[in-house]
GROMACS .gro file of C-alpha atoms in nm:
model
  412
    1MET     CA    1  12.944  10.662   7.663
    2THR     CA    2  12.952  10.315   7.817
    3ARG     CA    3  12.649  10.102   7.894
    4GLN     CA    4  12.733  10.137   8.265
    5THR     CA    5  12.725  10.518   8.234
    6ILE     CA    6  12.391  10.504   8.052
    7ASP     CA    7  12.243  10.277   8.322
    8THR     CA    8  12.376  10.505   8.597
    9ASP     CA    9  12.231  10.816   8.432
   10LYS     CA   10  11.895  10.640   8.390
   11THR     CA   11  11.888  10.539   8.757
   12THR     CA   12  11.959  10.898   8.862
   13ASP     CA   13  11.679  11.027   8.635
   14ILE     CA   14  11.436  10.775   8.787
   15GLN     CA   15  11.532  10.872   9.142
   16GLN     CA   16  11.468  11.238   9.059
   17LEU     CA   17  11.117  11.150   8.937
   18TYR     CA   18  11.015  10.927   9.227
   19ALA     CA   19  11.045  10.917   9.602
   20ALA     CA   20  11.049  10.604   9.814
   21GLN     CA   21  10.910  10.539  10.160
   22PRO     CA   22  10.999  10.213  10.335
   23ILE     CA   23  10.740   9.978  10.482
   24PHE     CA   24  10.865   9.781  10.782
   25ASP     CA   25  10.765   9.462  10.956
   26ARG     CA   26  10.721   9.404  11.329
   27LYS     CA   27  11.100   9.378  11.378
   28GLN     CA   28  11.153   9.705  11.189
   29LYS     CA   29  11.305   9.521  10.895
   30ARG     CA   30  11.224   9.658  10.552
   31TYR     CA   31  10.941   9.462  10.392
   32ALA     CA   32  10.865   9.675  10.086
   33ILE     CA   33  10.883  10.026   9.940
   34ALA     CA   34  10.595  10.264   9.868
   35LEU     CA   35  10.677  10.444   9.544
   36LEU     CA   36  10.573  10.810   9.534
   37ASN     CA   37  10.575  11.087   9.274
   38ARG     CA   38  10.803  11.387   9.326
   39SER     CA   39  10.696  11.741   9.244
   40GLY     CA   40  10.792  12.095   9.341
   41ALA     CA   41  10.529  12.086   9.615
   42GLY     CA   42  10.642  11.757   9.771
   43VAL     CA   43  10.535  11.399   9.708
   44SER     CA   44  10.212  11.218   9.628
   45THR     CA   45  10.103  10.861   9.571
   46LEU     CA   46  10.211  10.717   9.236
   47LEU     CA   47   9.885  10.626   9.058
   48LEU     CA   48   9.860  10.433   8.732
   49SER     CA   49   9.559  10.560   8.539
   50ASP     CA   50   9.429  10.452   8.200
   51ALA     CA   51   9.352  10.811   8.107
   52GLY     CA   52   9.612  10.951   7.867
   53LEU     CA   53   9.861  10.670   7.926
   54CYS     CA   54   9.963  10.519   7.593
   55ASP     CA   55  10.130  10.179   7.563
   56ALA     CA   56  10.478  10.329   7.524
   57GLN     CA   57  10.432  10.540   7.837
   58LEU     CA   58  10.305  10.238   8.030
   59GLN     CA   59  10.608  10.036   7.918
   60GLN     CA   60  10.846  10.312   8.029
   61LEU     CA   61  10.670  10.361   8.363
   62CYS     CA   62  10.680   9.989   8.437
   63ALA     CA   63  11.048   9.979   8.337
   64ASP     CA   64  11.112  10.259   8.589
   65ILE     CA   65  10.922  10.068   8.858
   66SER     CA   66  11.123   9.752   8.787
   67ALA     CA   67  11.446   9.950   8.805
   68GLN     CA   68  11.348  10.094   9.143
   69SER     CA   69  11.258   9.750   9.274
   70ALA     CA   70  11.605   9.630   9.174
   71VAL     CA   71  11.770   9.931   9.344
   72TYR     CA   72  11.592   9.876   9.675
   73LYS     CA   73  11.591   9.494   9.650
   74ALA     CA   74  11.230   9.496   9.770
   75PRO     CA   75  10.880   9.488   9.619
   76LEU     CA   76  10.714   9.823   9.545
   77PHE     CA   77  10.360   9.928   9.637
   78VAL     CA   78  10.194  10.079   9.327
   79ALA     CA   79   9.841  10.224   9.318
   80LEU     CA   80   9.602  10.144   9.029
   81ALA     CA   81   9.316  10.378   8.940
   82ALA     CA   82   8.977  10.212   8.894
   83ASP     CA   83   8.980  10.292   8.520
   84PHE     CA   84   9.310  10.109   8.481
   85VAL     CA   85   9.177   9.802   8.663
   86LEU     CA   86   8.869   9.797   8.439
   87SER     CA   87   9.073   9.854   8.120
   88GLY     CA   88   9.216   9.505   8.137
   89ARG     CA   89   9.553   9.631   8.016
   90ALA     CA   90   9.842   9.398   8.084
   91LEU     CA   91  10.102   9.517   8.333
   92PRO     CA   92  10.456   9.443   8.209
   93LEU     CA   93  10.578   9.381   8.563
   94ALA     CA   94  10.704   9.071   8.741
   95PRO     CA   95  10.438   8.995   9.007
   96ASP     CA   96  10.697   8.937   9.279
   97THR     CA   97  10.839   9.290   9.235
   98VAL     CA   98  10.519   9.482   9.318
   99VAL     CA   99  10.216   9.497   9.545
  100LEU     CA  100   9.920   9.651   9.364
  101GLU     CA  101   9.685   9.891   9.547
  102PRO     CA  102   9.364   9.921   9.343
  103VAL     CA  103   9.142  10.223   9.405
  104ILE     CA  104   8.804  10.081   9.503
  105PRO     CA  105   8.498  10.255   9.351
  106PRO     CA  106   8.210  10.340   9.590
  107GLN     CA  107   8.006  10.044   9.466
  108PRO     CA  108   8.234   9.784   9.304
  109ASP     CA  109   8.033   9.576   9.059
  110ALA     CA  110   8.087   9.226   8.921
  111THR     CA  111   8.299   9.360   8.635
  112TYR     CA  112   8.539   9.531   8.874
  113ILE     CA  113   8.559   9.224   9.103
  114GLY     CA  114   8.630   9.010   8.798
  115ALA     CA  115   8.913   9.241   8.691
  116LEU     CA  116   9.073   9.207   9.035
  117LYS     CA  117   9.042   8.829   9.014
  118THR     CA  118   9.226   8.842   8.682
  119LEU     CA  119   9.514   9.030   8.843
  120LYS     CA  120   9.524   8.769   9.120
  121LYS     CA  121   9.537   8.487   8.865
  122GLN     CA  122   9.833   8.662   8.705
  123GLY     CA  123  10.016   8.629   9.037
  124PHE     CA  124   9.990   8.988   9.163
  125ARG     CA  125   9.942   9.065   9.533
  126LEU     CA  126   9.671   9.315   9.624
  127ALA     CA  127   9.665   9.568   9.907
  128LEU     CA  128   9.329   9.728   9.991
  129HIS     CA  129   9.250  10.037  10.198
  130ASP     CA  130   9.019   9.985  10.493
  131ILE     CA  131   8.838  10.311  10.418
  132ALA     CA  132   8.714  10.162  10.089
  133LEU     CA  133   8.585   9.840  10.247
  134THR     CA  134   8.224   9.880  10.350
  135GLU     CA  135   8.079   9.574  10.517
  136ALA     CA  136   7.898   9.476  10.197
  137ALA     CA  137   8.202   9.523   9.975
  138ALA     CA  138   8.435   9.355  10.222
  139GLN     CA  139   8.271   9.017  10.171
  140GLN     CA  140   8.362   9.030   9.800
  141LEU     CA  141   8.695   9.210   9.820
  142LEU     CA  142   8.874   9.075  10.126
  143PRO     CA  143   8.910   8.721   9.989
  144LEU     CA  144   9.120   8.878   9.712
  145ALA     CA  145   9.337   9.087   9.947
  146ASP     CA  146   9.686   8.998  10.066
  147ILE     CA  147   9.729   9.317  10.270
  148VAL     CA  148   9.484   9.566  10.423
  149ARG     CA  149   9.587   9.921  10.508
  150LEU     CA  150   9.457  10.058  10.836
  151ASN     CA  151   9.449  10.438  10.831
  152VAL     CA  152   9.558  10.538  11.181
  153LEU     CA  153   9.432  10.896  11.142
  154ASN     CA  154   9.080  10.797  11.039
  155SER     CA  155   9.005  10.524  11.294
  156ASN     CA  156   9.023  10.475  11.669
  157LEU     CA  157   9.174  10.175  11.845
  158ALA     CA  158   8.839  10.016  11.928
  159ASP     CA  159   8.727  10.032  11.564
  160THR     CA  160   9.060   9.890  11.447
  161GLU     CA  161   9.043   9.601  11.691
  162ARG     CA  162   8.682   9.522  11.595
  163TYR     CA  163   8.763   9.548  11.224
  164LYS     CA  164   9.052   9.303  11.254
  165ALA     CA  165   8.843   9.062  11.458
  166GLN     CA  166   8.559   9.075  11.206
  167PHE     CA  167   8.753   9.048  10.882
  168GLY     CA  168   9.084   8.889  10.980
  169ARG     CA  169   9.187   8.551  10.838
  170PRO     CA  170   9.509   8.347  10.824
  171GLY     CA  171   9.760   8.490  10.578
  172LEU     CA  172   9.603   8.836  10.560
  173LEU     CA  173   9.853   9.106  10.658
  174TRP     CA  174   9.753   9.434  10.823
  175LEU     CA  175   9.948   9.752  10.746
  176ALA     CA  176   9.916  10.048  10.985
  177GLU     CA  177   9.987  10.397  10.847
  178PRO     CA  178  10.084  10.669  10.907
  179VAL     CA  179  10.268  10.550  11.217
  180GLU     CA  180  10.432  10.866  11.346
  181THR     CA  181  10.537  10.791  11.705
  182ASP     CA  182  10.689  10.512  11.909
  183GLU     CA  183  10.363  10.486  12.102
  184GLN     CA  184  10.161  10.432  11.784
  185PHE     CA  185  10.405  10.167  11.669
  186ALA     CA  186  10.381   9.983  12.001
  187ILE     CA  187   9.999  10.007  12.013
  188PHE     CA  188   9.935   9.884  11.662
  189LYS     CA  189  10.196   9.614  11.698
  190ALA     CA  190  10.011   9.497  12.011
  191LEU     CA  191   9.685   9.498  11.811
  192GLY     CA  192   9.842   9.247  11.576
  193CYS     CA  193   9.942   9.465  11.282
  194ASP     CA  194  10.212   9.311  11.067
  195LEU     CA  195  10.346   9.605  10.865
  196PHE     CA  196  10.407   9.973  10.938
  197GLN     CA  197  10.456  10.279  10.722
  198GLY     CA  198  10.531  10.630  10.841
  199TYR     CA  199  10.767  10.848  11.034
  200PHE     CA  200  10.826  10.629  11.338
  201LEU     CA  201  11.157  10.493  11.210
  202THR     CA  202  11.324  10.832  11.254
  203LYS     CA  203  11.226  10.836  11.619
  204SER     CA  204  11.446  10.668  11.876
  205LEU     CA  205  11.341  10.341  12.035
  206LEU     CA  206  11.583  10.371  12.324
  207VAL     CA  207  11.645  10.203  12.652
  208ALA     CA  208  11.753  10.422  12.944
  209GLY     CA  209  12.124  10.391  13.011
  210LYS     CA  210  12.201  10.239  12.670
  211LYS     CA  211  12.574  10.235  12.598
  212MET     CA  212  12.747  10.325  12.275
  213GLU     CA  213  12.793  10.025  12.048
  214PRO     CA  214  13.139   9.971  11.890
  215SER     CA  215  13.012  10.073  11.544
  216ALA     CA  216  12.885  10.407  11.680
  217LEU     CA  217  13.206  10.466  11.873
  218LYS     CA  218  13.407  10.403  11.559
  219VAL     CA  219  13.206  10.664  11.367
  220ALA     CA  220  13.255  10.910  11.654
  221GLU     CA  221  13.631  10.855  11.643
  222ILE     CA  222  13.640  10.896  11.265
  223ILE     CA  223  13.442  11.221  11.287
  224SER     CA  224  13.674  11.358  11.556
  225CYS     CA  225  13.978  11.280  11.340
  226LEU     CA  226  13.837  11.388  11.002
  227PHE     CA  227  13.701  11.720  11.124
  228ALA     CA  228  13.995  11.821  11.343
  229ALA     CA  229  14.157  12.154  11.260
  230GLU     CA  230  14.452  11.961  11.113
  231PRO     CA  231  14.345  11.598  11.047
  232ASP     CA  232  14.614  11.342  11.129
  233ILE     CA  233  14.617  11.093  10.840
  234ALA     CA  234  14.837  10.850  11.035
  235GLN     CA  235  14.580  10.852  11.318
  236LEU     CA  236  14.301  10.799  11.065
  237SER     CA  237  14.485  10.501  10.916
  238ALA     CA  238  14.527  10.354  11.263
  239LEU     CA  239  14.156  10.400  11.337
  240LEU     CA  240  14.067  10.209  11.022
  241LYS     CA  241  14.323   9.932  11.071
  242ASN     CA  242  14.061   9.684  11.195
  243GLU     CA  243  13.777   9.809  10.973
  244PRO     CA  244  13.828   9.623  10.644
  245ASN     CA  245  13.474   9.688  10.516
  246ILE     CA  246  13.513  10.063  10.555
  247VAL     CA  247  13.860  10.066  10.400
  248MET     CA  248  13.757   9.845  10.108
  249GLY     CA  249  13.461  10.071  10.037
  250LEU     CA  250  13.683  10.379  10.040
  251LEU     CA  251  13.945  10.215   9.815
  252LYS     CA  252  13.670  10.106   9.576
  253ILE     CA  253  13.564  10.468   9.539
  254ALA     CA  254  13.919  10.599   9.499
  255ASN     CA  255  13.988  10.338   9.228
  256SER     CA  256  13.653  10.383   9.053
  257PRO     CA  257  13.621  10.550   8.710
  258LEU     CA  258  13.508  10.864   8.893
  259TYR     CA  259  13.853  10.930   9.039
  260ARG     CA  260  14.097  10.673   8.897
  261ARG     CA  261  14.405  10.810   8.725
  262THR     CA  262  14.720  10.628   8.615
  263ARG     CA  263  14.752  10.371   8.894
  264ALA     CA  264  14.543  10.218   9.168
  265VAL     CA  265  14.574  10.336   9.527
  266SER     CA  266  14.609  10.083   9.807
  267SER     CA  267  14.621  10.281  10.134
  268VAL     CA  268  14.421  10.536  10.328
  269LYS     CA  269  14.700  10.793  10.289
  270GLU     CA  270  14.705  10.752   9.910
  271THR     CA  271  14.325  10.776   9.905
  272VAL     CA  272  14.327  11.108  10.090
  273THR     CA  273  14.593  11.238   9.851
  274ARG     CA  274  14.391  11.136   9.546
  275LEU     CA  275  14.046  11.244   9.662
  276GLY     CA  276  14.139  11.541   9.876
  277LEU     CA  277  14.013  11.596  10.229
  278GLU     CA  278  13.660  11.709  10.137
  279LEU     CA  279  13.582  11.408   9.917
  280THR     CA  280  13.748  11.175  10.167
  281ARG     CA  281  13.520  11.309  10.439
  282LYS     CA  282  13.214  11.252  10.221
  283TRP     CA  283  13.293  10.898  10.112
  284LEU     CA  284  13.454  10.777  10.433
  285LEU     CA  285  13.158  10.883  10.645
  286MET     CA  286  12.921  10.716  10.402
  287CYS     CA  287  13.120  10.391  10.418
  288ALA     CA  288  13.138  10.412  10.798
  289VAL     CA  289  12.766  10.480  10.839
  290LEU     CA  290  12.674  10.198  10.601
  291SER     CA  291  12.894   9.951  10.787
  292GLY     CA  292  12.688   9.984  11.105
  293THR     CA  293  12.328  10.042  10.997
  294SER     CA  294  12.060   9.967  10.737
  295PRO     CA  295  12.062  10.129  10.391
  296ALA     CA  296  11.718  10.285  10.459
  297ALA     CA  297  11.845  10.457  10.773
  298ALA     CA  298  12.166  10.564  10.601
  299ILE     CA  299  11.975  10.719  10.311
  300THR     CA  300  11.752  10.919  10.547
  301VAL     CA  301  12.030  11.057  10.764
  302LEU     CA  302  12.285  11.121  10.491
  303THR     CA  303  12.022  11.304  10.286
  304ARG     CA  304  11.941  11.510  10.595
  305ALA     CA  305  12.311  11.596  10.641
  306TYR     CA  306  12.381  11.693  10.280
  307THR     CA  307  12.060  11.896  10.258
  308ALA     CA  308  12.153  12.090  10.574
  309GLN     CA  309  12.500  12.154  10.430
  310HIS     CA  310  12.356  12.289  10.105
  311ILE     CA  311  12.106  12.505  10.292
  312ALA     CA  312  12.405  12.661  10.467
  313GLN     CA  313  12.562  12.720  10.127
  314GLN     CA  314  12.244  12.887  10.003
  315TRP     CA  315  12.255  13.108  10.311
  316GLN     CA  316  12.609  13.205  10.199
  317LEU     CA  317  12.777  13.077  10.513
  318SER     CA  318  13.148  12.994  10.529
  319ALA     CA  319  13.292  12.656  10.430
  320VAL     CA  320  13.359  12.579  10.796
  321GLN     CA  321  12.999  12.660  10.889
  322CYS     CA  322  12.869  12.442  10.605
  323GLN     CA  323  13.069  12.152  10.751
  324GLN     CA  324  12.917  12.223  11.091
  325TYR     CA  325  12.564  12.210  10.947
  326PHE     CA  326  12.649  11.875  10.786
  327LEU     CA  327  12.782  11.731  11.111
  328ALA     CA  328  12.492  11.859  11.319
  329ALA     CA  329  12.241  11.697  11.084
  330LEU     CA  330  12.439  11.372  11.072
  331ILE     CA  331  12.467  11.350  11.450
  332SER     CA  332  12.098  11.438  11.491
  333GLY     CA  333  12.028  11.104  11.322
  334THR     CA  334  12.225  10.874  11.554
  335ASP     CA  335  11.897  10.756  11.706
  336LEU     CA  336  11.806  10.619  11.364
  337LEU     CA  337  12.154  10.498  11.270
  338PHE     CA  338  12.267  10.340  11.596
  339ASP     CA  339  11.959  10.343  11.823
  340ILE     CA  340  12.126  10.590  12.062
  341PRO     CA  341  12.039  10.953  12.143
  342SER     CA  342  12.248  11.223  11.978
  343GLU     CA  343  12.323  11.373  12.323
  344LEU     CA  344  12.506  11.052  12.416
  345PHE     CA  345  12.695  11.050  12.085
  346LEU     CA  346  12.806  11.410  12.141
  347ARG     CA  347  12.995  11.308  12.455
  348HIS     CA  348  13.237  11.113  12.238
  349VAL     CA  349  13.320  11.384  11.985
  350ASN     CA  350  13.489  11.720  12.029
  351LEU     CA  351  13.283  11.954  11.813
  352HIS     CA  352  13.201  12.324  11.792
  353LYS     CA  353  12.970  12.468  12.056
  354ASP     CA  354  12.718  12.575  11.787
  355ILE     CA  355  12.667  12.211  11.688
  356LYS     CA  356  12.601  12.114  12.048
  357ALA     CA  357  12.364  12.410  12.093
  358ALA     CA  358  12.167  12.311  11.782
  359ILE     CA  359  12.132  11.946  11.885
  360LYS     CA  360  12.106  11.963  12.263
  361GLY     CA  361  11.931  12.298  12.305
  362ASN     CA  362  11.759  12.345  11.968
  363ARG     CA  363  11.917  12.691  11.958
  364GLY     CA  364  12.062  12.899  11.678
  365ARG     CA  365  12.028  12.925  11.303
  366MET     CA  366  12.170  12.577  11.260
  367ALA     CA  367  11.877  12.435  11.458
  368GLY     CA  368  11.646  12.621  11.220
  369ALA     CA  369  11.803  12.446  10.920
  370LEU     CA  370  11.765  12.109  11.092
  371ALA     CA  371  11.400  12.187  11.163
  372ILE     CA  372  11.339  12.261  10.795
  373VAL     CA  373  11.495  11.933  10.681
  374ARG     CA  374  11.312  11.729  10.946
  375SER     CA  375  10.986  11.893  10.838
  376ILE     CA  376  11.052  11.792  10.477
  377GLU     CA  377  11.127  11.435  10.594
  378ARG     CA  378  10.803  11.427  10.787
  379GLY     CA  379  10.612  11.556  10.486
  380TYR     CA  380  10.757  11.278  10.270
  381ALA     CA  381  10.673  11.014  10.531
  382LEU     CA  382  10.315  11.131  10.588
  383LYS     CA  383  10.252  11.246  10.228
  384LEU     CA  384  10.181  11.602  10.339
  385ALA     CA  385  10.184  11.910  10.119
  386ALA     CA  386  10.492  12.124  10.166
  387SER     CA  387  10.464  12.425  10.396
  388ASP     CA  388  10.574  12.773  10.294
  389ALA     CA  389  10.893  12.728  10.497
  390GLU     CA  390  10.976  12.402  10.316
  391LEU     CA  391  10.898  12.503   9.957
  392PRO     CA  392  11.230  12.683   9.884
  393TYR     CA  393  11.421  12.367   9.980
  394ILE     CA  394  11.209  12.082   9.837
  395ALA     CA  395  11.404  12.066   9.511
  396LEU     CA  396  11.732  12.078   9.705
  397TYR     CA  397  11.621  11.787   9.925
  398ASN     CA  398  11.510  11.587   9.620
  399GLN     CA  399  11.851  11.638   9.458
  400GLN     CA  400  12.043  11.535   9.770
  401LEU     CA  401  11.824  11.225   9.810
  402SER     CA  402  11.896  11.128   9.452
  403ASP     CA  403  12.270  11.191   9.498
  404VAL     CA  404  12.286  10.980   9.816
  405GLN     CA  405  12.101  10.692   9.650
  406GLN     CA  406  12.338  10.711   9.356
  407ARG     CA  407  12.642  10.700   9.586
  408LEU     CA  408  12.502  10.391   9.754
  409LEU     CA  409  12.478  10.225   9.413
  410THR     CA  410  12.843  10.311   9.356
  411LEU     CA  411  12.939  10.130   9.677
  412GLU     CA  412  12.752   9.808   9.591
   0.00000   0.00000   0.00000
């Protein structure tokens, strides 16, 4: 087994243990990642506690955190229990790869404040929760904070505005969460919040009459060709003639150790022959989606699509129906991928009536599968416990998320 294989296996194991939720800035660019624990019931905040955590376990956990930071190319938010802060244990982490979120005790004493100051001296950034900052504690804690979380569910706008006016200072960033709607995003942005975490990214921020961008049109054309009753490989090659990034990504996959045989392939036709139509569909759509959107959006929508496809398989539907579930879920995410409504995208593809009914009319069993996956997404984003309807599919979603993240690593 090669070192590369070992590293790949380790990354997959890590992704199966943890979930990641992006934190965005005012321009909806990824600022950081909140690292969460996975379990059969959903996700929860990753919390480092001194209780029962030996040095070897701490080393391994921090190695996992560092690996995730490298995967996402962004700092990770990691929560510290009060006992860990007071333990004085050294964190084997590079300060620029994490933002620490210490749990504040009801009455933080001088010892606790001193421990936070030590972390600051070591170069770590601290994020504090507004709910833990009483007026008395705020005077001691806020000078140490780099970021303050504003819990949208537990405060009204007037309180938030007054809180920012009272405790704000230059350089202090304010993070609003959970931001679930476009309206919340707009309101808290107007209030001066700098960072946002929550479900709003999967909602469309659309302008009436918006036209299809070339990248979205290209994906629509590729879908129409790939999922035709008898795909025309010559037509597909022509579609990709002026898309070098997509073609290079596809050739990289076909020539990778996963599929390489005796000689390298150098054309779309050879790639389809080597991979077969099903694998070509999978990898080509991933390359096409990545060429026109952000990795965070691609991960969300591709995970949605593959989960819907596997739900159809669990329901013992036909291979054709499984493909339809995949496409419906993929197209339902065009608002996230291309900032356009799925109804507009549907006008440019010739697809089965059941797909259109699921997306446009929210009708049929396919729409039910999409609702399940969206509910799981929302639970991840808002850190909610899984509902009875979601529980049978949580493990399936976790596996598809891990698989999609691993495929993205393959394309880097």
